[in-house]
Coordinates of N, CA and C in Angstrom, one line a residue:
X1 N 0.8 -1.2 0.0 CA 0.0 0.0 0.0 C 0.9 1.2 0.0
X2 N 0.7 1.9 -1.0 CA 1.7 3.6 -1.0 C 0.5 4.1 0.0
X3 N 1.6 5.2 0.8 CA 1.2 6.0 1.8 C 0.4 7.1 0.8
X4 N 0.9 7.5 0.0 CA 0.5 8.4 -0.6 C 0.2 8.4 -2.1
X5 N -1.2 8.1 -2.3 CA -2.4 8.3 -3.3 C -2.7 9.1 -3.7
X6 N -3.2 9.0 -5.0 CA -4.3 11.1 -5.3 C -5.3 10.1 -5.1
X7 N -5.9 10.9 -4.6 CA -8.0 10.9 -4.0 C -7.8 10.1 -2.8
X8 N -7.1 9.5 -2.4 CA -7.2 8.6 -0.8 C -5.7 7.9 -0.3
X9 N -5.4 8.5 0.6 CA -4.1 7.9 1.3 C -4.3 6.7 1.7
X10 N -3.2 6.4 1.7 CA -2.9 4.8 1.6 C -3.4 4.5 3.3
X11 N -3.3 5.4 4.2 CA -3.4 5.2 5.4 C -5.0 5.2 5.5
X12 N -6.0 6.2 4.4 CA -7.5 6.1 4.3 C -7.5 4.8 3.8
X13 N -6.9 3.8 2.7 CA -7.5 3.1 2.0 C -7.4 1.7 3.0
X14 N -6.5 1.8 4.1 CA -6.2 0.2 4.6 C -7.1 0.6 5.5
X15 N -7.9 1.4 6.5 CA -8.7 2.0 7.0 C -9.9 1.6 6.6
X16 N -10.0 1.5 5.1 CA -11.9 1.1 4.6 C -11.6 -0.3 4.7
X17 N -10.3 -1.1 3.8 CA -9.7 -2.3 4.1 C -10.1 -3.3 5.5
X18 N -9.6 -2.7 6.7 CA -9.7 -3.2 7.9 C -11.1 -2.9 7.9
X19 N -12.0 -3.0 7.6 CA -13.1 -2.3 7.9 C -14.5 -3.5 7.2
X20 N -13.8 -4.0 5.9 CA -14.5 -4.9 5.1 C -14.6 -6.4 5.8
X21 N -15.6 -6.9 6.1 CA -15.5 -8.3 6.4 C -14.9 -9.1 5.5
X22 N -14.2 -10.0 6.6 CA -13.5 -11.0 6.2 C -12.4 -10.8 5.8
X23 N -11.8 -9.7 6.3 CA -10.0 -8.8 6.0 C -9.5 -9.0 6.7
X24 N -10.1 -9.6 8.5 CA -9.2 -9.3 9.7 C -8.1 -10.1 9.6
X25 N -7.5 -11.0 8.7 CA -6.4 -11.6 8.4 C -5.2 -11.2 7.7
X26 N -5.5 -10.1 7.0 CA -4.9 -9.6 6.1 C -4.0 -8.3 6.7
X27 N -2.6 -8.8 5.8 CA -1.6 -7.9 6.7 C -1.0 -6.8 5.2
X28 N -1.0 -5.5 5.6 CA -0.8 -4.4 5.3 C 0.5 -3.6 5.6
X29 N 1.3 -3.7 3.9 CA 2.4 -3.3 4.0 C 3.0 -1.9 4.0
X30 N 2.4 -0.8 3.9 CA 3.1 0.4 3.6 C 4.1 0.7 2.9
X31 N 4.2 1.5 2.0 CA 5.2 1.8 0.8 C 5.5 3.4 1.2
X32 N 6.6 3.8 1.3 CA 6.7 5.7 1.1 C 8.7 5.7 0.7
X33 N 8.0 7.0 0.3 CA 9.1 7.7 -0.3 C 9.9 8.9 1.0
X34 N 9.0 9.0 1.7 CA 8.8 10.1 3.2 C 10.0 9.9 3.8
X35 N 10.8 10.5 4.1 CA 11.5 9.7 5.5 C 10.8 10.1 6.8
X36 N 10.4 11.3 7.0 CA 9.4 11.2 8.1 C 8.1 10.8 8.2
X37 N 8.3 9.5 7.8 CA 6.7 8.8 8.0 C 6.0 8.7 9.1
X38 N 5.3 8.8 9.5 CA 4.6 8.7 10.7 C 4.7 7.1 11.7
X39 N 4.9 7.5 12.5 CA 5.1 6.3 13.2 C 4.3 4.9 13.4
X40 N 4.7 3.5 13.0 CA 3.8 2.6 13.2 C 3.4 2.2 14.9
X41 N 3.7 2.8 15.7 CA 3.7 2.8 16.6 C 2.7 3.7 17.5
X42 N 1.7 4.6 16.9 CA 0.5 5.3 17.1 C -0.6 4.7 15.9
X43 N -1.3 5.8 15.4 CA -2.4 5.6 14.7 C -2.1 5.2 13.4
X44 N -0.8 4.9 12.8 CA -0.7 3.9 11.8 C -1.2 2.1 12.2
X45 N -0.3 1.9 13.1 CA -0.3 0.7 13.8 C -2.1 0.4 13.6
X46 N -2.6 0.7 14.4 CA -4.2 0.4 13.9 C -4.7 -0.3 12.6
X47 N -4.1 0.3 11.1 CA -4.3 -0.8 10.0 C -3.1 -0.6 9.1
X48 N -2.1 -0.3 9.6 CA -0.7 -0.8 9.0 C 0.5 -1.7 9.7
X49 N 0.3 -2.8 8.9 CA 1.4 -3.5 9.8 C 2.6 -3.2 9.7
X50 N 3.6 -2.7 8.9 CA 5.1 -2.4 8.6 C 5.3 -1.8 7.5
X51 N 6.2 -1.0 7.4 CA 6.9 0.2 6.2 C 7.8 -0.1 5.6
X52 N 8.1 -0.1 4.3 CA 9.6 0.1 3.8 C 9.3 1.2 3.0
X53 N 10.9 1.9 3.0 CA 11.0 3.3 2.4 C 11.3 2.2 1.4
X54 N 11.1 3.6 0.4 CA 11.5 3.5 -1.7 C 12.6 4.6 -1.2
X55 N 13.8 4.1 -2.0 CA 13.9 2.6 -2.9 C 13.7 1.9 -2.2
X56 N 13.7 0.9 -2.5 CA 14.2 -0.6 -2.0 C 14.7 -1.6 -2.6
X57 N 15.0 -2.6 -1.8 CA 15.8 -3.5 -3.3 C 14.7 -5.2 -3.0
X58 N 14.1 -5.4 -4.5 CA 13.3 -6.3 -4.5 C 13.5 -7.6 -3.2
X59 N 15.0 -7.7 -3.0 CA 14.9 -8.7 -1.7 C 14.4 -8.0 -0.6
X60 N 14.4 -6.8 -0.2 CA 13.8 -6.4 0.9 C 12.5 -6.6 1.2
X61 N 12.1 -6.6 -0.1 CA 10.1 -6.4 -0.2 C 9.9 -8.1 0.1
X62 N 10.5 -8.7 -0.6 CA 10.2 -10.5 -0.5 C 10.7 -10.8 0.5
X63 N 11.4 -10.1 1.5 CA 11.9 -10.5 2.4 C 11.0 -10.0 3.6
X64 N 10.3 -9.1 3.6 CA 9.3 -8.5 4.6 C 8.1 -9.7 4.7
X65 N 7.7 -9.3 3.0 CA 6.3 -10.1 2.6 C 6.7 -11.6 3.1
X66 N 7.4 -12.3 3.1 CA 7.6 -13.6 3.4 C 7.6 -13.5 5.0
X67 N 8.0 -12.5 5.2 CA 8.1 -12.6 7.3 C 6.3 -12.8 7.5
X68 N 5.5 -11.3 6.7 CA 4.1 -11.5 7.5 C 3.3 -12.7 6.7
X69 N 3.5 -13.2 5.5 CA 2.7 -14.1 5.1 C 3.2 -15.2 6.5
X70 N 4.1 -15.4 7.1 CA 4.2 -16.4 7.8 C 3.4 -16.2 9.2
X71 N 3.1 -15.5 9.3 CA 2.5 -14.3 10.5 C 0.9 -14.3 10.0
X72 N 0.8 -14.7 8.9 CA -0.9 -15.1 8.1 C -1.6 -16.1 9.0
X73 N -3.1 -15.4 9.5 CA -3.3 -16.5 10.3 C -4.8 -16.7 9.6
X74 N -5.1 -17.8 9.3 CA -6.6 -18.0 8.7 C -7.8 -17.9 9.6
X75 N -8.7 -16.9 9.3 CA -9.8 -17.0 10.3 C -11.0 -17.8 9.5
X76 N -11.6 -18.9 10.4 CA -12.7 -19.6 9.9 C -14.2 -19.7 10.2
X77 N -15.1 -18.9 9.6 CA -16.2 -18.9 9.7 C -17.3 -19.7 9.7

């Protein structure tokens, strides 16, 4: 998810995201260019689970994404 969208920030869009049934599983990565990004550790934290700044280098991203896919927990209805 980019932090920053035209028409809805990424921080609005995982917001309607956590919000949709049958999401509560789903883990939310943040993308920014920012260096002062707002902290995951206040009102991000709520529906962002972790940030990487751009650039990056593709192992980083498969390296993150493989940490929370494993952190994936299935909810069963």
């Amino acid at each position: 998810m980019d932090i920053n969208m035209p028409g809805m920030s990424g921080y609005e869009a995982a917001q309607v995201i956590r919000q949709m049934k049958g999401n509560d599983y789903r883990h939310i990565i943040a993308m920014t260019s920012e260096v002062n990004t707002p902290s995951l550790d206040g009102v991000y934290a709520q529906v962002i689970d972790d940030c990487i700044l751009k650039p990056f280098q593709d192992s980083q991203l498969v390296s993150m994404v493989e940490m929370w896919a494993g952190r994936l927990t299935v909810i069963h209805e």
